[in-house]
Tab-separated table of C-alpha atoms in Angstrom:
chain	number	residue	atom	x	y	z
A	1	MET	CA	40.918	26.895	230.724
A	2	SER	CA	43.729	28.346	232.720
A	3	LEU	CA	44.728	24.906	233.925
A	4	SER	CA	45.009	23.567	230.431
A	5	LEU	CA	47.082	26.557	229.402
A	6	LEU	CA	49.455	26.100	232.297
A	7	ARG	CA	49.799	22.399	231.501
A	8	SER	CA	50.737	23.030	227.896
A	9	ARG	CA	53.356	25.604	228.847
A	10	ALA	CA	54.871	23.243	231.402
A	11	ILE	CA	55.144	20.478	228.803
A	12	GLN	CA	56.840	22.821	226.324
A	13	GLN	CA	59.323	23.954	228.963
A	14	LEU	CA	60.241	20.400	229.865
A	15	SER	CA	60.680	19.379	226.249
A	16	LYS	CA	63.041	22.316	225.412
A	17	THR	CA	65.527	21.854	228.261
A	18	PRO	CA	67.123	18.438	227.410
A	19	THR	CA	67.283	19.272	223.696
A	20	HIS	CA	69.337	22.361	224.370
A	21	LYS	CA	71.746	20.433	226.574
A	22	THR	CA	72.174	17.738	223.994
A	23	LEU	CA	73.118	20.268	221.307
A	24	ASN	CA	75.593	21.909	223.632
A	25	ASN	CA	77.209	18.576	224.360
A	26	LEU	CA	77.495	17.775	220.650
A	27	ASN	CA	79.025	21.153	219.859
A	28	SER	CA	81.586	20.835	222.622
A	29	ASN	CA	82.567	17.322	221.529
A	30	SER	CA	82.987	18.363	217.888
A	31	CYS	CA	85.134	21.342	218.880
A	32	ARG	CA	87.363	19.128	220.973
A	33	ARG	CA	87.834	16.739	218.067
A	34	PHE	CA	88.578	19.537	215.581
A	35	PHE	CA	91.163	21.318	217.741
A	36	SER	CA	92.694	18.182	219.216
A	37	SER	CA	96.328	17.398	218.097
A	38	ASN	CA	95.877	13.666	218.449
A	39	PRO	CA	93.898	12.155	215.588
A	40	PRO	CA	91.243	9.668	216.451
A	41	LYS	CA	92.450	6.129	216.679
A	42	GLU	CA	91.542	3.739	213.917
A	43	PRO	CA	89.583	0.755	215.003
A	44	PRO	CA	91.750	-2.381	215.209
A	45	LEU	CA	91.526	-4.983	212.515
A	46	SER	CA	89.323	-7.842	213.244
A	47	SER	CA	90.850	-11.171	214.045
A	48	ALA	CA	89.373	-12.687	210.943
A	49	SER	CA	91.140	-10.252	208.579
A	50	SER	CA	94.537	-10.605	210.292
A	51	THR	CA	94.505	-14.351	210.210
A	52	THR	CA	93.676	-14.289	206.533
A	53	TYR	CA	97.075	-12.694	205.490
A	54	ASP	CA	99.233	-14.047	208.326
A	55	ASP	CA	98.256	-17.621	207.729
A	56	PRO	CA	101.305	-19.529	206.361
A	57	PHE	CA	99.043	-21.898	204.465
A	58	TYR	CA	97.341	-19.080	202.647
A	59	SER	CA	98.153	-18.820	198.893
A	60	PRO	CA	97.033	-15.925	196.707
A	61	PRO	CA	94.972	-16.679	193.660
A	62	PRO	CA	97.011	-17.374	190.455
A	63	PRO	CA	97.452	-14.515	187.937
A	64	PRO	CA	95.365	-14.568	184.822
A	65	PRO	CA	96.961	-16.396	181.852
A	66	PRO	CA	98.684	-14.214	179.175
A	67	PRO	CA	96.807	-13.569	176.001
A	68	PRO	CA	97.644	-15.959	173.162
A	69	PRO	CA	100.208	-14.652	170.593
A	70	PRO	CA	98.770	-13.368	167.365
A	71	LYS	CA	98.768	-15.833	164.540
A	72	ARG	CA	101.451	-15.207	161.890
A	73	ASN	CA	100.543	-14.980	158.301
A	74	ALA	CA	102.642	-17.517	156.396
A	75	PHE	CA	102.465	-15.522	153.181
A	76	ALA	CA	103.617	-12.313	154.865
A	77	THR	CA	106.521	-14.133	156.535
A	78	ALA	CA	107.647	-15.700	153.271
A	79	LEU	CA	107.365	-12.349	151.520
A	80	LYS	CA	109.455	-10.695	154.229
A	81	PHE	CA	112.244	-13.267	154.019
A	82	GLY	CA	112.164	-13.165	150.234
A	83	PHE	CA	112.509	-9.401	150.192
A	84	THR	CA	115.384	-9.565	152.707
A	85	ALA	CA	117.206	-12.207	150.656
A	86	ALA	CA	116.733	-10.249	147.431
A	87	PHE	CA	117.978	-7.029	149.018
A	88	THR	CA	121.025	-8.783	150.499
A	89	GLY	CA	121.862	-10.349	147.147
A	90	LEU	CA	121.481	-7.006	145.394
A	91	VAL	CA	123.827	-5.292	147.852
A	92	ALA	CA	126.386	-8.105	147.523
A	93	ALA	CA	126.253	-8.007	143.723
A	94	THR	CA	126.631	-4.225	143.720
A	95	GLY	CA	129.625	-4.395	146.045
A	96	TYR	CA	131.330	-7.069	143.959
A	97	ALA	CA	130.721	-5.173	140.726
A	98	THR	CA	132.121	-2.001	142.278
A	99	TYR	CA	135.231	-3.831	143.462
A	100	ALA	CA	135.905	-5.967	140.383
A	101	TYR	CA	134.863	-3.784	137.436
A	102	THR	CA	135.133	-0.202	136.327
A	103	VAL	CA	132.205	1.893	135.174
A	104	ASP	CA	133.108	1.426	131.517
A	105	GLU	CA	133.396	-2.347	131.890
A	106	ILE	CA	130.002	-2.609	133.571
A	107	ASP	CA	128.492	-0.359	130.914
A	108	LYS	CA	129.802	-2.597	128.127
A	109	LYS	CA	128.836	-5.873	129.810
A	110	THR	CA	125.271	-4.788	130.586
A	111	LYS	CA	124.563	-2.848	127.417
A	112	GLY	CA	122.850	-5.747	125.637
A	113	PHE	CA	120.935	-6.772	128.748
A	114	ARG	CA	119.562	-3.272	129.247
A	115	ALA	CA	118.608	-2.995	125.582
A	116	SER	CA	116.610	-6.229	125.788
A	117	LEU	CA	114.643	-4.902	128.763
A	118	ASN	CA	113.785	-1.602	127.126
A	119	TYR	CA	110.035	-2.225	126.992
A	120	SER	CA	108.075	0.898	126.103
A	121	THR	CA	104.323	1.427	125.971
A	122	LYS	CA	102.112	3.888	124.208
A	123	ASP	CA	100.313	6.707	125.924
A	124	ASP	CA	96.917	5.072	125.470
A	125	ALA	CA	98.066	1.731	126.896
A	126	THR	CA	96.111	0.090	129.645
A	127	THR	CA	97.147	0.175	133.275
A	128	ILE	CA	98.207	-3.475	133.158
A	129	ASN	CA	100.526	-2.851	130.208
A	130	LYS	CA	102.040	0.174	131.914
A	131	LEU	CA	102.605	-1.847	135.079
A	132	ARG	CA	104.168	-4.635	133.052
A	133	SER	CA	106.473	-2.158	131.325
A	134	ALA	CA	107.572	-0.711	134.667
A	135	ILE	CA	108.318	-4.156	136.124
A	136	VAL	CA	110.215	-5.395	133.067
A	137	SER	CA	112.346	-2.265	132.688
A	138	ALA	CA	113.075	-1.897	136.427
A	139	PRO	CA	116.423	-3.815	136.345
A	140	ALA	CA	117.665	-1.755	133.401
A	141	LYS	CA	116.724	1.491	135.132
A	142	ALA	CA	118.401	0.299	138.327
A	143	ILE	CA	121.649	-0.388	136.437
A	144	ASP	CA	121.479	3.025	134.769
A	145	LEU	CA	120.946	4.664	138.145
A	146	TYR	CA	123.895	2.739	139.610
A	147	LEU	CA	126.180	3.803	136.759
A	148	ASP	CA	125.166	7.449	137.101
A	149	ILE	CA	125.676	7.522	140.871
A	150	ARG	CA	128.995	5.704	140.693
A	151	SER	CA	130.271	7.970	137.918
A	152	LYS	CA	129.482	11.066	139.959
A	153	ILE	CA	131.086	9.637	143.101
A	154	GLU	CA	134.249	8.606	141.256
A	155	GLU	CA	134.417	12.000	139.624
A	156	HIS	CA	134.436	13.693	143.018
A	157	VAL	CA	136.924	11.184	144.443
A	158	ARG	CA	139.193	11.677	141.445
A	159	GLU	CA	139.574	15.328	142.366
A	160	PHE	CA	141.344	14.251	145.564
A	161	SER	CA	143.159	11.137	144.317
A	162	GLU	CA	144.497	12.367	140.966
A	163	PRO	CA	147.485	14.717	140.688
A	164	LEU	CA	146.777	18.390	140.930
A	165	SER	CA	147.336	18.959	137.216
A	166	ASP	CA	148.299	17.149	134.043
A	167	LYS	CA	151.280	19.500	133.828
A	168	LEU	CA	152.945	19.618	137.214
A	169	LEU	CA	155.954	21.571	135.938
A	170	PRO	CA	156.069	24.629	133.681
A	171	ASP	CA	157.155	24.302	130.076
A	172	LEU	CA	160.863	24.358	129.325
A	173	PRO	CA	162.143	26.887	126.801
A	174	PRO	CA	162.536	25.280	123.364
A	175	GLN	CA	166.280	25.891	123.267
A	176	VAL	CA	166.913	24.255	126.655
A	177	GLN	CA	167.966	20.605	126.451
A	178	ILE	CA	168.439	19.368	129.987
A	179	TYR	CA	167.766	16.173	131.890
A	180	THR	CA	165.361	16.183	134.821
A	181	LEU	CA	166.507	14.571	138.068
A	182	VAL	CA	163.529	13.813	140.313
A	183	VAL	CA	164.468	13.045	143.921
A	184	ASP	CA	162.362	11.879	146.842
A	185	LEU	CA	162.657	13.749	150.127
A	186	ASN	CA	162.169	11.590	153.217
A	187	GLU	CA	164.662	8.725	153.659
A	188	THR	CA	166.412	9.887	150.471
A	189	LEU	CA	167.689	13.403	151.149
A	190	VAL	CA	166.595	13.774	154.777
A	191	TYR	CA	165.090	11.754	157.595
A	192	SER	CA	162.413	12.976	160.005
A	193	ASP	CA	161.393	11.300	163.233
A	194	TRP	CA	159.537	12.141	166.423
A	195	LYS	CA	160.441	11.489	170.041
A	196	ARG	CA	158.502	12.370	173.125
A	197	GLU	CA	161.249	14.352	174.804
A	198	ARG	CA	162.069	16.569	171.782
A	199	GLY	CA	159.222	16.286	169.255
A	200	TRP	CA	159.862	16.313	165.491
A	201	ARG	CA	163.376	16.684	164.082
A	202	THR	CA	164.752	16.450	160.557
A	203	PHE	CA	168.285	15.245	159.786
A	204	LYS	CA	170.255	15.698	156.567
A	205	ARG	CA	171.661	12.659	154.848
A	206	PRO	CA	175.468	12.622	154.620
A	207	GLY	CA	176.628	14.163	151.359
A	208	VAL	CA	173.294	15.786	150.483
A	209	ASP	CA	174.774	19.284	150.181
A	210	ALA	CA	177.475	18.196	147.738
A	211	PHE	CA	174.967	16.065	145.843
A	212	LEU	CA	172.567	18.944	145.223
A	213	GLU	CA	175.198	21.582	144.568
A	214	HIS	CA	177.188	19.506	142.083
A	215	LEU	CA	174.335	17.911	140.141
A	216	GLY	CA	172.438	21.193	140.019
A	217	GLN	CA	174.912	22.203	137.304
A	218	TYR	CA	173.831	19.369	135.013
A	219	TYR	CA	170.205	18.622	135.891
A	220	GLU	CA	166.899	20.248	136.536
A	221	ILE	CA	166.439	18.948	140.089
A	222	VAL	CA	162.870	18.359	141.256
A	223	VAL	CA	161.963	17.211	144.768
A	224	TYR	CA	158.865	14.995	144.564
A	225	SER	CA	157.477	14.085	147.996
A	226	ASP	CA	154.289	12.492	149.255
A	227	SER	CA	154.297	14.747	152.317
A	228	LEU	CA	152.146	17.810	152.767
A	229	GLN	CA	153.216	21.163	151.382
A	230	MET	CA	153.441	22.599	154.895
A	231	TYR	CA	156.096	19.965	155.674
A	232	VAL	CA	158.034	20.116	152.391
A	233	ASP	CA	158.495	23.874	152.080
A	234	PRO	CA	160.281	24.570	155.398
A	235	ILE	CA	162.644	21.635	154.893
A	236	ILE	CA	163.578	22.674	151.346
A	237	GLU	CA	164.137	26.259	152.451
A	238	ARG	CA	166.719	25.160	155.015
A	239	LEU	CA	168.162	22.311	152.963
A	240	ASP	CA	168.703	24.134	149.671
A	241	GLU	CA	170.445	27.328	150.685
A	242	LYS	CA	172.176	27.625	147.286
A	243	HIS	CA	168.945	27.144	145.326
A	244	SER	CA	170.016	24.061	143.430
A	245	ILE	CA	166.470	22.646	143.490
A	246	ALA	CA	164.417	24.008	140.609
A	247	HIS	CA	160.959	22.753	141.638
A	248	ARG	CA	159.267	21.071	144.568
A	249	LEU	CA	156.167	18.865	144.449
A	250	SER	CA	154.177	17.631	147.438
A	251	ARG	CA	151.303	15.257	148.155
A	252	ALA	CA	148.833	17.165	145.997
A	253	ALA	CA	150.887	16.152	142.945
A	254	THR	CA	150.769	12.410	143.701
A	255	LEU	CA	148.293	9.757	142.637
A	256	TYR	CA	146.452	8.201	145.574
A	257	LYS	CA	145.653	4.566	144.873
A	258	ASP	CA	145.125	1.530	147.126
A	259	GLY	CA	146.110	3.500	150.203
A	260	LYS	CA	149.440	4.730	148.770
A	261	HIS	CA	150.703	7.911	147.142
A	262	TYR	CA	152.370	7.193	143.797
A	263	ARG	CA	154.613	9.456	141.731
A	264	ASP	CA	153.360	9.711	138.182
A	265	LEU	CA	156.260	10.946	136.075
A	266	SER	CA	154.020	11.232	133.028
A	267	LYS	CA	152.413	14.301	134.636
A	268	LEU	CA	155.688	16.213	134.933
A	269	ASN	CA	155.398	17.828	131.493
A	270	ARG	CA	158.843	16.456	130.620
A	271	ASP	CA	160.131	14.022	128.032
A	272	PRO	CA	160.172	10.616	129.808
A	273	ARG	CA	163.351	9.729	127.901
A	274	ARG	CA	165.155	12.458	129.842
A	275	VAL	CA	163.787	11.862	133.358
A	276	ILE	CA	165.458	9.970	136.231
A	277	TYR	CA	163.766	9.281	139.558
A	278	ILE	CA	165.889	8.511	142.654
A	279	SER	CA	164.348	7.291	145.894
A	280	GLY	CA	164.825	4.840	148.713
A	281	HIS	CA	161.440	3.391	147.729
A	282	ALA	CA	161.503	4.130	144.012
A	283	LEU	CA	160.091	0.846	142.746
A	284	GLU	CA	157.281	0.940	145.315
A	285	GLN	CA	156.215	4.545	144.781
A	286	CYS	CA	156.669	5.274	141.089
A	287	LEU	CA	154.383	4.288	138.231
A	288	GLN	CA	157.296	4.307	135.760
A	289	PRO	CA	159.853	1.790	137.083
A	290	GLU	CA	161.934	2.096	133.911
A	291	ASN	CA	162.910	5.620	135.024
A	292	CYS	CA	163.788	4.639	138.594
A	293	VAL	CA	167.075	4.385	140.442
A	294	GLN	CA	166.536	2.448	143.658
A	295	ILE	CA	168.924	3.346	146.489
A	296	LYS	CA	169.175	2.322	150.119
A	297	PRO	CA	166.715	4.143	152.414
A	298	TRP	CA	168.548	6.207	155.002
A	299	THR	CA	167.934	6.650	158.712
A	300	THR	CA	170.010	8.316	161.397
A	301	ASP	CA	171.468	4.961	162.429
A	302	ASP	CA	173.882	5.019	159.469
A	303	VAL	CA	176.101	8.066	159.961
A	304	THR	CA	178.762	6.809	157.513
A	305	ASP	CA	176.417	6.548	154.534
A	306	THR	CA	177.955	7.556	151.176
A	307	THR	CA	175.153	6.582	148.801
A	308	LEU	CA	174.520	10.072	147.427
A	309	LEU	CA	178.209	10.787	146.943
A	310	ASP	CA	178.711	7.459	145.174
A	311	LEU	CA	175.995	8.313	142.644
A	312	ILE	CA	177.542	11.623	141.578
A	313	PRO	CA	180.056	10.166	139.056
A	314	PHE	CA	177.415	8.088	137.283
A	315	LEU	CA	174.878	10.907	137.073
A	316	GLU	CA	177.488	13.395	135.911
A	317	PHE	CA	178.690	11.029	133.185
A	318	LEU	CA	175.096	10.400	132.103
A	319	ALA	CA	174.366	14.112	131.775
A	320	LYS	CA	177.585	14.802	129.866
A	321	SER	CA	177.279	11.858	127.491
A	322	GLY	CA	173.706	12.831	126.596
A	323	PRO	CA	172.081	9.494	125.694
A	324	PRO	CA	168.874	9.797	123.662
A	325	ASP	CA	166.969	7.630	126.159
A	326	VAL	CA	168.120	7.265	129.765
A	327	ARG	CA	165.716	4.371	130.275
A	328	LYS	CA	167.889	2.107	128.132
A	329	VAL	CA	170.947	3.047	130.163
A	330	LEU	CA	169.161	2.335	133.432
A	331	ALA	CA	167.910	-0.990	132.074
A	332	SER	CA	171.519	-2.115	131.573
A	333	TYR	CA	172.076	-1.658	135.339
A	334	GLU	CA	168.907	-3.445	136.396
A	335	GLY	CA	169.328	-5.536	139.541
A	336	ARG	CA	172.783	-4.120	140.291
A	337	ASP	CA	174.274	-1.412	142.447
A	338	ILE	CA	174.604	1.392	139.909
A	339	ALA	CA	177.437	3.203	141.692
A	340	LYS	CA	179.613	0.094	142.043
A	341	GLU	CA	178.766	-1.224	138.604
A	342	PHE	CA	179.613	2.119	137.022
A	343	ILE	CA	183.038	2.107	138.680
A	344	GLU	CA	183.717	-1.414	137.426
A	345	ARG	CA	182.664	-0.512	133.906
A	346	SER	CA	184.799	2.615	134.004
A	347	LYS	CA	187.845	0.614	135.065
A	348	GLU	CA	187.212	-1.920	132.343
A	349	TYR	CA	186.890	0.839	129.776
A	350	HIS	CA	190.184	2.427	130.839
A	351	ARG	CA	191.949	-0.933	130.748
A	352	LYS	CA	190.823	-1.430	127.187
A	353	GLN	CA	191.981	2.045	126.251
A	354	GLN	CA	195.413	1.490	127.778
A	355	LYS	CA	196.145	-1.770	125.923
A	356	PRO	CA	198.913	-1.271	123.301
A	357	SER	CA	197.833	-1.719	119.736
A	358	ARG	CA	199.364	-4.640	117.837
A	359	SER	CA	201.919	-3.854	115.127
A	360	TRP	CA	201.933	-5.968	112.006
A	361	ARG	CA	205.088	-6.665	110.084
A	362	ARG	CA	205.033	-6.843	106.370
């Protein structure tokens, strides 16, 4: 029994020794790998895998074919193009009507058409009848909507394009009977230009001081300019030191139309038979050409200009003679230089007055 016990213990001792060494070896190897700075080398690629991608005769498989495009619905395409064409035609017709006709003209021309499309239904009508009524009356409602929108837009635009007031000048006293001489500012009384080295400068036209001072005794002088008030006021303050100019009007008093600022003499609150307008661009800027006196526009190139001085005799004679309608007098000078023609007529008148009267013998 003792021999068998000794044998079993010896076998156990022999079996424990190599197992312990094996575990120690594994632990030491794992620690070396964990704390080692050099990572373990990857195994090299096999020759078969390298030859597969490096082979010049190797071609990758073709990509999958793209999915087929979705089929278009012919009805939807036709409906889309039809809607686009109808919308384009509607926009073109609206633009032409806006350009060619006024609101009142469109209202008159489409009044019968809108009345014929006024299809109303009762409250207890069926859905189909209500839908039919909406479709039939849609063009008439669209025209009404267009007229309303355009009227509102033009009303707002008119606030900026129309003169500031229907009476640009205050009322004259009833006992005052005087002619109104309306004069433009730039290129008529003064000339303003800008240069890089000096900026803006304003130059007086030759004879402007004598023109204003002398005619201020016979006329109510009004400066009517299309420039801004901030430009007009400083120039008038320095130009009219003797206060010959009664009133000044700026851009806010003009009528803006087709990209230009027009002088509307009918808004002056003066009798048009007693109004004269003088400007270098009178016929281009005034809505009443029968009241205009066109003179040569002035720039600083002409330092010997005498246009304003030459007009003084004619305007003085006109104010003293007191014609009932100055427009008829101006019409007799149409197409001629008023200053020169007036001198010729004056000479002719004096020649007739100096002729001796014939004596008749009995």
